[in-house]
Structures are given as structure tokens and as C-alpha cells.
Short mmCIF file of C-alpha atoms in Angstrom, two decimals:
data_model
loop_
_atom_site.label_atom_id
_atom_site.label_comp_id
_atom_site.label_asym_id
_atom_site.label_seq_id
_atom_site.Cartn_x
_atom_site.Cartn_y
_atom_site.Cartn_z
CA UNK A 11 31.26 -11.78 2.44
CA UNK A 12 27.27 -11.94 3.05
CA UNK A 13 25.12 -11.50 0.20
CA UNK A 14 22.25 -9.81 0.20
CA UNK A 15 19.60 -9.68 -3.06
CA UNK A 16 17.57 -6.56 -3.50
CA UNK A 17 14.74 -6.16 -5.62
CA UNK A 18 14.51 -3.05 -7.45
CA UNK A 19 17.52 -1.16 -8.54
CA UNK A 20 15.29 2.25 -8.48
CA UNK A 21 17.01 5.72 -7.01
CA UNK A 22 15.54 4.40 -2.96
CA UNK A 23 16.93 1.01 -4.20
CA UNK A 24 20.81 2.14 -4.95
CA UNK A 25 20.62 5.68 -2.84
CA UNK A 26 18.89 4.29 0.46
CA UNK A 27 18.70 0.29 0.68
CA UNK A 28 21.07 -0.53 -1.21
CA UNK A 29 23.79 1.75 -0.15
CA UNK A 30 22.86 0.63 4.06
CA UNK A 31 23.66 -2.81 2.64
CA UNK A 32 27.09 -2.12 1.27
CA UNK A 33 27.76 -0.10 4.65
CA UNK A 34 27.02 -3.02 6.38
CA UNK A 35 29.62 -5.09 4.43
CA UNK A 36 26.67 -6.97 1.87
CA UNK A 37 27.52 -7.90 -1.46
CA UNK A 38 24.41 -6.48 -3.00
CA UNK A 39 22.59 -7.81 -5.94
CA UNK A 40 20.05 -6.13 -7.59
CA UNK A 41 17.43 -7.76 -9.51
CA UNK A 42 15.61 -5.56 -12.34
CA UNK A 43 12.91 -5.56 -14.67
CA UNK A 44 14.75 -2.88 -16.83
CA UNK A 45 17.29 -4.77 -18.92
CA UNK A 46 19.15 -1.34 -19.62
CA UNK A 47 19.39 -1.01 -15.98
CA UNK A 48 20.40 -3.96 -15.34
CA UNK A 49 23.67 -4.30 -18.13
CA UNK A 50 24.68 -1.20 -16.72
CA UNK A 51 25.06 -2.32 -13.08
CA UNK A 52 26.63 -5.39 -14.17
CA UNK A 53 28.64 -3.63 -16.30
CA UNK A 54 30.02 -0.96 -13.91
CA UNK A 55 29.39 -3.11 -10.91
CA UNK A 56 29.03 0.36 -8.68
CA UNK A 57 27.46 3.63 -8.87
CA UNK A 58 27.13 6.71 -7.46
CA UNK A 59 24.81 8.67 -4.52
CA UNK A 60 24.62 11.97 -4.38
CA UNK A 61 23.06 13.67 -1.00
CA UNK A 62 21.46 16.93 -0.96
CA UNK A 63 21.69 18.77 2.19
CA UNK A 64 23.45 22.03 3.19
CA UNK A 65 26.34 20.60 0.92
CA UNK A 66 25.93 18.07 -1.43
CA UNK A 67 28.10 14.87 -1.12
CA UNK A 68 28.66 12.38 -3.67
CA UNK A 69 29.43 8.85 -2.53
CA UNK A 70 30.55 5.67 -4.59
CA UNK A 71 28.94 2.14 -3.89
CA UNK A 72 31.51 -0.64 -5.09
CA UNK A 73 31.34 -3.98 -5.71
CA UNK A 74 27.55 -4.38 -6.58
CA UNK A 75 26.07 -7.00 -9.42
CA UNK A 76 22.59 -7.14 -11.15
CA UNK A 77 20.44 -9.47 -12.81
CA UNK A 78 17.49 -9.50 -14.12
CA UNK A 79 14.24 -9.66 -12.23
CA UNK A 80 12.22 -13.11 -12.72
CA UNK A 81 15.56 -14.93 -14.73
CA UNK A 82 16.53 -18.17 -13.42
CA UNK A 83 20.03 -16.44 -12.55
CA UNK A 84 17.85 -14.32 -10.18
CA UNK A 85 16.22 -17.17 -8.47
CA UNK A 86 19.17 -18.99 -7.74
CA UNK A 87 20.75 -16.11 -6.14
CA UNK A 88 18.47 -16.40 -3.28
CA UNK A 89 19.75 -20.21 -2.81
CA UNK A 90 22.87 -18.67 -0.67
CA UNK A 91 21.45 -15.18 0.20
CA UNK A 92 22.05 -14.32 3.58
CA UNK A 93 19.24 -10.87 3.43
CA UNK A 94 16.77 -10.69 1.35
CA UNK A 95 14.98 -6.77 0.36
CA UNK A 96 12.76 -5.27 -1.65
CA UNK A 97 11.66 -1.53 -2.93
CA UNK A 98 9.82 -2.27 -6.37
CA UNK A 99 6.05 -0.53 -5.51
CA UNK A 100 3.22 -1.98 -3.05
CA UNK A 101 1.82 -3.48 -6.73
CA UNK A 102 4.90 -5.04 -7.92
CA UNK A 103 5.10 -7.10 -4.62
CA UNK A 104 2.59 -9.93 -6.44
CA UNK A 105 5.81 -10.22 -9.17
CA UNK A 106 8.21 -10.93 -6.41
CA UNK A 107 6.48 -13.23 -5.08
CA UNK A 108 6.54 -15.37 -7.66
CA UNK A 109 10.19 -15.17 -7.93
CA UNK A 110 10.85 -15.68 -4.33
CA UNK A 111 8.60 -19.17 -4.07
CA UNK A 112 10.67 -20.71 -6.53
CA UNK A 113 13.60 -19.22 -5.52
CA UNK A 114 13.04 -20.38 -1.77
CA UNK A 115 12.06 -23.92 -3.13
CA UNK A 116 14.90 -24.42 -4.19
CA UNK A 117 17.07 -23.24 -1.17
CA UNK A 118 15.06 -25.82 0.98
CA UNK A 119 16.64 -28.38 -1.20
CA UNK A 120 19.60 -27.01 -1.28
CA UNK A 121 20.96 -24.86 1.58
CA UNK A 122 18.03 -25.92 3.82
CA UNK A 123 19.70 -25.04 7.59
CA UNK A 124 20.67 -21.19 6.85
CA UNK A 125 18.23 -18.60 8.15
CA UNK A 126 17.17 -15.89 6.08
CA UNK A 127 14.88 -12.33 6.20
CA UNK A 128 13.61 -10.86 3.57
CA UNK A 129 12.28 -7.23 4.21
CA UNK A 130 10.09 -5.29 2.38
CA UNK A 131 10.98 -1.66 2.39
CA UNK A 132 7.90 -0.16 0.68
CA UNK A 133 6.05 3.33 1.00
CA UNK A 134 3.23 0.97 2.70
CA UNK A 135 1.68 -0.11 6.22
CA UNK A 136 2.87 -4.38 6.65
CA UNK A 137 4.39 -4.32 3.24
CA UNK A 138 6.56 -7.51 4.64
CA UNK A 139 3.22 -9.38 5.78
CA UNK A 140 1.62 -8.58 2.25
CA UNK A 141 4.32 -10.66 0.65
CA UNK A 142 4.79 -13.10 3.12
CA UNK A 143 0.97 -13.77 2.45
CA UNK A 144 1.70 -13.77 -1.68
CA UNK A 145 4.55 -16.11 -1.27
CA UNK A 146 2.95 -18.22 1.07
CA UNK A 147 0.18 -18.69 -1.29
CA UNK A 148 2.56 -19.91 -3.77
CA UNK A 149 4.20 -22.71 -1.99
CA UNK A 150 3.29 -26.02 -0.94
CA UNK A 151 2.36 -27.24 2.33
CA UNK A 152 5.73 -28.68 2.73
CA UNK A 153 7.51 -25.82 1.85
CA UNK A 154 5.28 -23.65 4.18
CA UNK A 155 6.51 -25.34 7.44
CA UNK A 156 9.97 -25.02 6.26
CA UNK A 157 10.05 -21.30 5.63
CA UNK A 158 7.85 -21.19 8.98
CA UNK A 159 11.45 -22.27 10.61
CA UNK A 160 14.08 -20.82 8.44
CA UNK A 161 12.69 -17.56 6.64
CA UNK A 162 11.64 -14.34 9.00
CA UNK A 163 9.42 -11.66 7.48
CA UNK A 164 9.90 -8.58 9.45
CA UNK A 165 7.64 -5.59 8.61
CA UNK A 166 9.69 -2.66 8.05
CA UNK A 167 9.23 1.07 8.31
CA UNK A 168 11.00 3.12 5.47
CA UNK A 169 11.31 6.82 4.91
CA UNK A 170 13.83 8.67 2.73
CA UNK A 171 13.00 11.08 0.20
CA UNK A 172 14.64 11.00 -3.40
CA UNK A 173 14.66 13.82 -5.21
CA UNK A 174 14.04 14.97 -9.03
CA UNK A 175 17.77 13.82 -10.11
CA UNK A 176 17.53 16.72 -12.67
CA UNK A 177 20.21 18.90 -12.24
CA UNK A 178 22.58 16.62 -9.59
CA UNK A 179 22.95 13.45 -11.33
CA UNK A 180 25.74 13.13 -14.46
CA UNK A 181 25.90 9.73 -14.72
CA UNK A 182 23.12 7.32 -15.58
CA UNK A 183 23.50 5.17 -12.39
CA UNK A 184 23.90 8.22 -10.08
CA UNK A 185 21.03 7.96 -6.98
CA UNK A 186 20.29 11.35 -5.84
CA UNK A 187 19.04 10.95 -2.15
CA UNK A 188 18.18 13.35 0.99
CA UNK A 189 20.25 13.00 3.47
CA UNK A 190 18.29 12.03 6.39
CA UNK A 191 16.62 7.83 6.08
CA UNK A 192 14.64 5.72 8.45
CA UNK A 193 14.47 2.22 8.63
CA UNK A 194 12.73 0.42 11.54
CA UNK A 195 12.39 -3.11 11.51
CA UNK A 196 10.15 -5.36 13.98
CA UNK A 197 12.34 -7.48 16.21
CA UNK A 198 10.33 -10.45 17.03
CA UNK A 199 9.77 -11.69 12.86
CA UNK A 200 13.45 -12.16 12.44
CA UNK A 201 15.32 -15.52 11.82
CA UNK A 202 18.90 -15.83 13.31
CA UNK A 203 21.10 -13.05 13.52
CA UNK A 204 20.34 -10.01 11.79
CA UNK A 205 22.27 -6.82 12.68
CA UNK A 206 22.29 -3.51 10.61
CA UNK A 207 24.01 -0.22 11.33
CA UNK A 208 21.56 2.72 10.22
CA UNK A 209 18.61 0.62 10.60
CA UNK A 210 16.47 1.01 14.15
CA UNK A 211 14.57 -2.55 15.39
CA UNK A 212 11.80 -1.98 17.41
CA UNK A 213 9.81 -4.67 19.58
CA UNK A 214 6.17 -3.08 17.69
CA UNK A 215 6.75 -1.63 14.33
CA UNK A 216 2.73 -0.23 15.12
CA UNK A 217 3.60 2.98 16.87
CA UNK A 218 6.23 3.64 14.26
CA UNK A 219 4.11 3.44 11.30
CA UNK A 220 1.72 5.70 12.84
CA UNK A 221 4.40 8.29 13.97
CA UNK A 222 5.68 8.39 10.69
CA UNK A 223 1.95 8.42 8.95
CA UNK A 224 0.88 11.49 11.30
CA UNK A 225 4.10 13.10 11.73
CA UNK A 226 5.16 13.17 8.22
CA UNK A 227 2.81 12.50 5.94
CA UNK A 228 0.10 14.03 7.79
CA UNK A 229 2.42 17.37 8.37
CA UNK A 230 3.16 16.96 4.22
CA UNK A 231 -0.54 17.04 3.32
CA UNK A 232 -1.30 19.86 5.95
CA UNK A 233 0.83 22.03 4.27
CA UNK A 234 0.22 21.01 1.16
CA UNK A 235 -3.65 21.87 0.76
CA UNK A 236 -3.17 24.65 2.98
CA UNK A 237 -0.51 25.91 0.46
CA UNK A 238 -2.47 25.30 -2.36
CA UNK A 239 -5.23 27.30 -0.83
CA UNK A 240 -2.65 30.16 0.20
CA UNK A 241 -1.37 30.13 -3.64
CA UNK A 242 2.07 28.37 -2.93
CA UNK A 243 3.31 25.98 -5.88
CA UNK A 244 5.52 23.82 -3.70
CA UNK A 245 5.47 22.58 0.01
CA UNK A 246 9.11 24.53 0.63
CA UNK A 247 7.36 27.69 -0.17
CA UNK A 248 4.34 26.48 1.76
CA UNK A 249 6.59 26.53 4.63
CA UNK A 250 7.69 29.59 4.02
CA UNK A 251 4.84 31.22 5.11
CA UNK A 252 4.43 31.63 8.85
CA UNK A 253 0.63 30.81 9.28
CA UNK A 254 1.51 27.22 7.54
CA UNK A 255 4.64 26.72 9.10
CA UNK A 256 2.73 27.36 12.46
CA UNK A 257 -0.84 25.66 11.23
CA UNK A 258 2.45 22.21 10.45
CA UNK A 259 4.01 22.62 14.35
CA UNK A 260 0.56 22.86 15.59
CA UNK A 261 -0.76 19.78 13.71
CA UNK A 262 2.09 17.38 14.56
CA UNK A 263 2.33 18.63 17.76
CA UNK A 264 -1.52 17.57 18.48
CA UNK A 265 -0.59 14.19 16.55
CA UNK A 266 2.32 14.12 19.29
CA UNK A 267 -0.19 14.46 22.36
CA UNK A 268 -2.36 11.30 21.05
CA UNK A 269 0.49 9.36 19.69
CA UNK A 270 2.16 9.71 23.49
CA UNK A 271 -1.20 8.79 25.12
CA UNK A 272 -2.00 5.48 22.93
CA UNK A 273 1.76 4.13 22.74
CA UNK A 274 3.53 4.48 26.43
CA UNK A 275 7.13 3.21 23.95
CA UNK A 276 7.13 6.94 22.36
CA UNK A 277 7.78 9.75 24.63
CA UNK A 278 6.92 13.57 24.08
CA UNK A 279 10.19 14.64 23.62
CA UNK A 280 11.50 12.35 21.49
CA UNK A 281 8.51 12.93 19.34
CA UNK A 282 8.79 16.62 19.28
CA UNK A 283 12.65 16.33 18.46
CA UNK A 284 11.25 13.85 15.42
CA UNK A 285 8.38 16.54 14.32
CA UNK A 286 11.75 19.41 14.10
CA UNK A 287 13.90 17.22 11.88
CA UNK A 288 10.43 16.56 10.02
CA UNK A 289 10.27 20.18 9.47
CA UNK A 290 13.71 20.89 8.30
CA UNK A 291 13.14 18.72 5.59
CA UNK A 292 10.41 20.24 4.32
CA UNK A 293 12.84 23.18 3.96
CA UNK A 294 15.75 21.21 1.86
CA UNK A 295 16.19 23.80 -0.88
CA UNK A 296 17.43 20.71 -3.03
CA UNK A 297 13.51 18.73 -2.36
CA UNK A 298 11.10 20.06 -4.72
CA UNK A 299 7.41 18.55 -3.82
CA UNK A 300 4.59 20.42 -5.66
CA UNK A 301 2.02 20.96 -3.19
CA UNK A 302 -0.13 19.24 -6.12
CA UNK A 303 1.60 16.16 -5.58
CA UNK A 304 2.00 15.86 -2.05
CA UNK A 305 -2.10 16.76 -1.82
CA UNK A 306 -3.23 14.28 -4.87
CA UNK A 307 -5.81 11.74 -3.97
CA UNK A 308 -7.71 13.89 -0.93
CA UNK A 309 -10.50 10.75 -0.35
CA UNK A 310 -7.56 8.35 0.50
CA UNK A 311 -6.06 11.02 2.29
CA UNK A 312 -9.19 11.72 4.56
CA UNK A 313 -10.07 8.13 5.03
CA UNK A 314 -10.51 7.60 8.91
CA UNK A 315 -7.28 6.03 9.94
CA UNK A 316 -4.95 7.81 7.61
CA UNK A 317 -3.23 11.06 8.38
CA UNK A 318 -5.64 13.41 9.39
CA UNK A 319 -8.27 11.85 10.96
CA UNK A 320 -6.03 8.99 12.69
CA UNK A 321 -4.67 11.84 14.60
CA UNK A 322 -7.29 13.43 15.21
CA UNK A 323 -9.32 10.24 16.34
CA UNK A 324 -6.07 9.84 19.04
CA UNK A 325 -6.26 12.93 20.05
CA UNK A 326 -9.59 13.51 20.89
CA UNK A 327 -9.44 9.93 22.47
CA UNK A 328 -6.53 11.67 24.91
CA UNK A 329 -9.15 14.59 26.16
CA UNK A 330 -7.38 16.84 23.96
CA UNK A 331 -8.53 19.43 21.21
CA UNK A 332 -7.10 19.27 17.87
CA UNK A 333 -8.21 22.85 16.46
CA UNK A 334 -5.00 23.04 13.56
CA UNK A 335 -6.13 19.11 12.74
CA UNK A 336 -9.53 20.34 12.12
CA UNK A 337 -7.64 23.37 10.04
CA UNK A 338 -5.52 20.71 8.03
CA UNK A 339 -9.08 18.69 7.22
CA UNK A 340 -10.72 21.60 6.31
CA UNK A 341 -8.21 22.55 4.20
CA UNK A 342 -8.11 19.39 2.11
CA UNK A 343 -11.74 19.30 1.88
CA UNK A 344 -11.38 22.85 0.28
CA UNK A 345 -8.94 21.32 -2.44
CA UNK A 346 -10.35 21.65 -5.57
CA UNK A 347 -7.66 20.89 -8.05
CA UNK A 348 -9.93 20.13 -11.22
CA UNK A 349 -6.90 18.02 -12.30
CA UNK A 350 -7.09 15.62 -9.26
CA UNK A 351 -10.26 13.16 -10.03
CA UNK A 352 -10.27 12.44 -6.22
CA UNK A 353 -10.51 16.06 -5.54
CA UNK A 354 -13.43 16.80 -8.10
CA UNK A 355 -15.28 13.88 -6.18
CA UNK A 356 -14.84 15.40 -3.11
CA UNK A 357 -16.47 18.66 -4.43
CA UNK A 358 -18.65 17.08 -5.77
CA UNK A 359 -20.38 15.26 -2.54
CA UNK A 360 -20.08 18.75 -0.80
CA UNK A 361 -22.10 20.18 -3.65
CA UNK A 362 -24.76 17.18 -3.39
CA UNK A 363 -24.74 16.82 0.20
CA UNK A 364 -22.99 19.47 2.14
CA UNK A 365 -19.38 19.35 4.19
CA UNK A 366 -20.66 17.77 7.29
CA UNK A 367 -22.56 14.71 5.28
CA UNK A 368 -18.84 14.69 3.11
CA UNK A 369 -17.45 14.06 6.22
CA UNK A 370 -19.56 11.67 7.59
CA UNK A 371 -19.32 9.65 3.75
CA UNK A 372 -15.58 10.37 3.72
CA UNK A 373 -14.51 9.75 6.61
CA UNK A 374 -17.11 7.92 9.01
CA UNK A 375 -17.02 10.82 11.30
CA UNK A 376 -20.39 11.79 12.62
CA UNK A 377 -19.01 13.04 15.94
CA UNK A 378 -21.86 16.60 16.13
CA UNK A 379 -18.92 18.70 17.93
CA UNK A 380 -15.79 17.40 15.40
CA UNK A 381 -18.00 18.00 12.23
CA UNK A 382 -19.40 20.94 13.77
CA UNK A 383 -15.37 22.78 14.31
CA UNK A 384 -14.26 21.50 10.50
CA UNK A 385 -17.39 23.26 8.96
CA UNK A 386 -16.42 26.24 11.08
CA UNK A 387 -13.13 25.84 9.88
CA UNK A 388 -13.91 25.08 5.85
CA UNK A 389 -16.40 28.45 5.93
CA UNK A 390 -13.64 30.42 7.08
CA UNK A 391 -11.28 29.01 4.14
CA UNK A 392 -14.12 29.41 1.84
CA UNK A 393 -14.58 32.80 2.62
CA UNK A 394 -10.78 33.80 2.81
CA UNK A 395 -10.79 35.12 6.44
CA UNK A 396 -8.03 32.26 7.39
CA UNK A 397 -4.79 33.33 8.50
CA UNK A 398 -4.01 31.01 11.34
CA UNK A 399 -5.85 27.91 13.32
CA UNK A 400 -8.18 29.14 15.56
CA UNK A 401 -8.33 28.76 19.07
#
């Protein structure tokens, strides 16, 4: 049976990675930094995912092992690996890494001719690269060249929400998972053979990153500051109300328009059917995202290539106008959550400096027309006369 070792045995490690693994017919490891975690894996050697959807479905994943992450019995597992993953946190990468050069020095001694791919499936852009890059730094020269030939680093694309287990899980191992995933992983990195049922690979993981970056999380913060404008606690009841839900449609569907014009691989349609299923999930009644949540951090969040004004930069580059983008920007430059530090310094350069220099500071837009439509956009707000995007 092929092995594979996963690092971190977190809900999206047992409920999403870990569970495509043992579908595929893996022997999955886990490697840990919780010693608690780990006896109990090794101890039950399976666990449980439960899916929320219109029903909830609760699934068992057998014949799984764990040790601990950074013990020597965890870097001789990757000696015979056959896959190697990852879902620990952009930061924890760096502690990987140091796991993995060892590990993989000694597999060039001893297993030298097997290929292996390791994958990291983080909530980042080139998560893979980042720790190809800390690994490599790690290694000899000699060992370089050899995991040049023998050890593929394909970037991945991940998405797969997991819930608050509060109320779903009764055992201590139990993942609690939504029930749709995406995992999209870049063809031309990969060593040897390397197929996966449930996983997509895709000749340029670019276009993908960005769909789901505009699509979702773009969509996410659009209705999140424009629900916590409107009063709404959560993104679900964000949704709920018809001037969002539309302001949501309209956004992604503008983010749709560039993303079709920059990247000929994505097609309208298939887009559009992406942006519905996007949608639906907002409305899982079993999701909870507090619109505080989804919204924290608006200067990241407004940064020029992220998920407002990357869209809105691809759109405009199409010949298109993007009047529900400008309504989503406008919105989070109108969130004022004084327990959100990135928020408060937001407010605070509008106060100093006024909207359209925010922007400009923010965001590096200094476009007159595109600054000129969000102030529009962020009076209206201010003064409460909102209740749709304008024309």
C-alpha cells in the first residue's frame, strides 16, 4: 500500500487531506506537534468526518498512524513515503522544513531512485514554492541536485471550509467538514506518477488562485463589510438580504468578465457555474462565519492585488465597469470595527487624509475616474442612502 505522510493532523488535515488520501488507497501518517493528538491517532488509528450539508453524513477513516512532528520516527517516515502533504499554517511551513531536509537526506542515502511530491495545501498563494525555498535552504549542494531529480514541489490550490465542531462532533478525533473541497495541483512540478481522485491538475495553477481569491474570498469580504454595515452578525444572514446577495452576484460576476479576458483556460460559464456553488455555500445553515471574521484585517484585504482591487484592476483592464466592485471597496473602507486594529488604521488615514488619498496609500490606486466612483460610493454608505450598487 502507498504511504503518504501528512503534516498537521488539524480538522482540514483529517476532514479534507487526509480523508482524499485514504480514498485514494494511502496509508496516511500524520505528524503532530500536539502530543495528545498524536497518542490518540495512534491509539485509535482512525477517526471520524462529519459533513454538513442538507444532511449531515458521518464517515470513518481507517487505518491511519501518527507521530510526532520533528521526532526522529517522523523523519524516517519520509525515507519510503510515496506523497508527501502538508496543512500546518503559512508560518509553521519554516518548522517543516526543517524536518523534511533531514528527512530527505536521509532518503537520498537510502531509497535514492523513488520519486516523491510533497504538496503544500495551505490557505496561501505558492505555499509549495515557499517551502521548497525553506528546504532548499537547508540542504547541501549535493543534496540540492538530487531532490532537483527525484522530489517535485507542485503548488497547490486548496479550499474547504471547516466548521465550528461545536455541536456535530462527539468524539475527540471527529473532523467536522463542508461538504464541497477543491484541490488543484500544477501539472508540470510533479515527479513520476502522481494520480488523485478528487483532486483537479491544471497546466497553470495562476488562473486558479486568482479565481478562487476573487470568486470566493473576494465574494466573502463583499458581503461581509457590506453586512456589517447593513447590521448582519454573520455572512449567512448577510446573504439573506437581497441587496447583498445581489451587490455578491454582481461582484463575482464582474470578477468573472476580467478573469475570462486575462486567462483564455477559464471560460464564462464555467466560471459563473463556480460563482453559484460559491454562493450556496455561503448559505450552509451548518457554516457560521461572523461577518467580523470574514472582514478582519481590511488593509491586507484592500492591498492592490488581493480581492477587491485584483478584480477590479482585471476588469477595468477588459473595458468593463465594475460599479458593485467599487460598492464592495467602499464598503470595507466604511468598516470601522474599533476591535479590528487594521480597521481603526484605515479610519484613521481617512480622517488625516481623506478616502481618495486612503485609497491611493492603501491601495496604489490613483486612477481620477476609479477613486472618483468609490468616494461616490463610500458617501452614499456614509450617509445611509445605499440599498443596492449603482448603475
Amino acid at each position: 500500500m502507498k504511504k503518504a505522510l501528512h503534516f498537521g493532523a488539524g480538522n482540514i488535515g483529517r476532514g479534507f487531506i487526509g480523508m482524499v488520501l485514504c480514498d485514494n488507497g494511502y496509508h496516511v501518517v500524520f505528524a503532530d506537534v500536539v502530543p495528545s493528538l498524536v497518542e490518540q491517532l495512534a491509539a485509535a488509528g482512525s477517526y471520524r468526518v462529519i459533513t454538513l450539508d442538507t444532511e449531515i453524513e458521518t464517515k470513518e477513516v481507517a487505518g491511519v498512524r501518527a507521530v510526532l512532528l520533528g521526532s526522529q520516527a517522523c523523519r524516517e517516515e519520509l525515507v519510503d513515503a510515496d506523497l508527501v502533504t502538508t496543512a500546518v499554517g503559512l508560518g509553521n511551513l519554516v518548522h517543516v522544513a526543517d524536518v523534511l531536509a533531514d528527512g530527505l537526506q536521509r532518503r537520498m542515502q537510502r531509497n535514492p531512485e523513488t520519486m516523491l511530491n510533497v504538496i503544500a495545501c495551505e490557505n496561501a498563494i505558492r505555499a509549495t514554492s515557499t517551502l521548497r525555498d525553506l528546504v532548499y535552504e537547508r540542504v547541501d549542494h549535493e543534496v540540492r541536485t538530487w531532490l532537483d531529480g527525484h522530489v517535485g514541489f507542485p503548488d497547490a490550490a486548496v479550499d474547504r471550509i471547516a466548521p465550528n465542531r461545536d455541536g456535530y462532533a462527539v468524539e475527540p478525533l471527529d473532523a467536522v467538514v463542508e461538504r464541497y473541497f477543491e484541490w488543484d495541483i500544477e501539472q508540470p512540478a510533479v515527479r513520476g506518477e502522481l494520480a488523485l481522485s478528487g483532486a483537479t491538475f491544471v497546466r497553470d495553477l495562476g488562473p486558479y488562485l486568482e479565481r478562487k481569491l476573487y470568486l470566493v474570498n473576494g465574494a466573502h469580504a463583499a458581503a461581509a463589510y457590506a453586512g456589517y454595515r447593513r447590521g448582519h452578525q454573520t455572512v449567512r444572514e448577510a446573504m439573506q438580504d437581497p441587496a447583498i446577495a445581489q451587490l455578491v452576484a454582481d461582484v463575482q460576476e464582474e470578477a468573472a468578465q476580467g478573469l475570462t479576458s486575462a486567462y483564455p483556460d477559464l471560460t464564462l460559464s464555467g466560471l459563473r457555474q463556480y460563482a453559484n456553488t460559491v454562493r450556496t455555500r455561503f448559505l450552509n445553515p451548518h457554516v457560521v462565519d461572523h461577518v467580523d471574521r470574514v472582514g478582519r484585517d481590511p488593509l491586507r484585504k484592500l492591498a492592490a492585488s488581493d480581492r477587491l482591487f485584483g478584480p477590479l484592476r482585471l476588469t477595468m483592464a477588459a473595458g468593463r465597469k465594475a460599479p458593485a466592485l467599487t460598492s464592495a471597496i467602499a464598503f470595507a473602507l466604511s468598516y470601522d470595527n474599533e476591535q479590528d486594529e487594521s480597521a481603526q488604521k484605515v479610519q484613521q488615514m481617512i480622517q488625516e487624509h481623506g478616502v481618495s488619498q486612503a485609497i491611493a496609500q492603501i491601495a496604489g490606486c490613483t486612477d481620477e475616474t476609479v477613486v472618483a466612483s468609490i468616494v461616490r460610493e463610500y458617501e452614499r454608505i456614509q450617509g445611509g442612502i445605499w440599498n443596492g450598487t449603482a448603475s
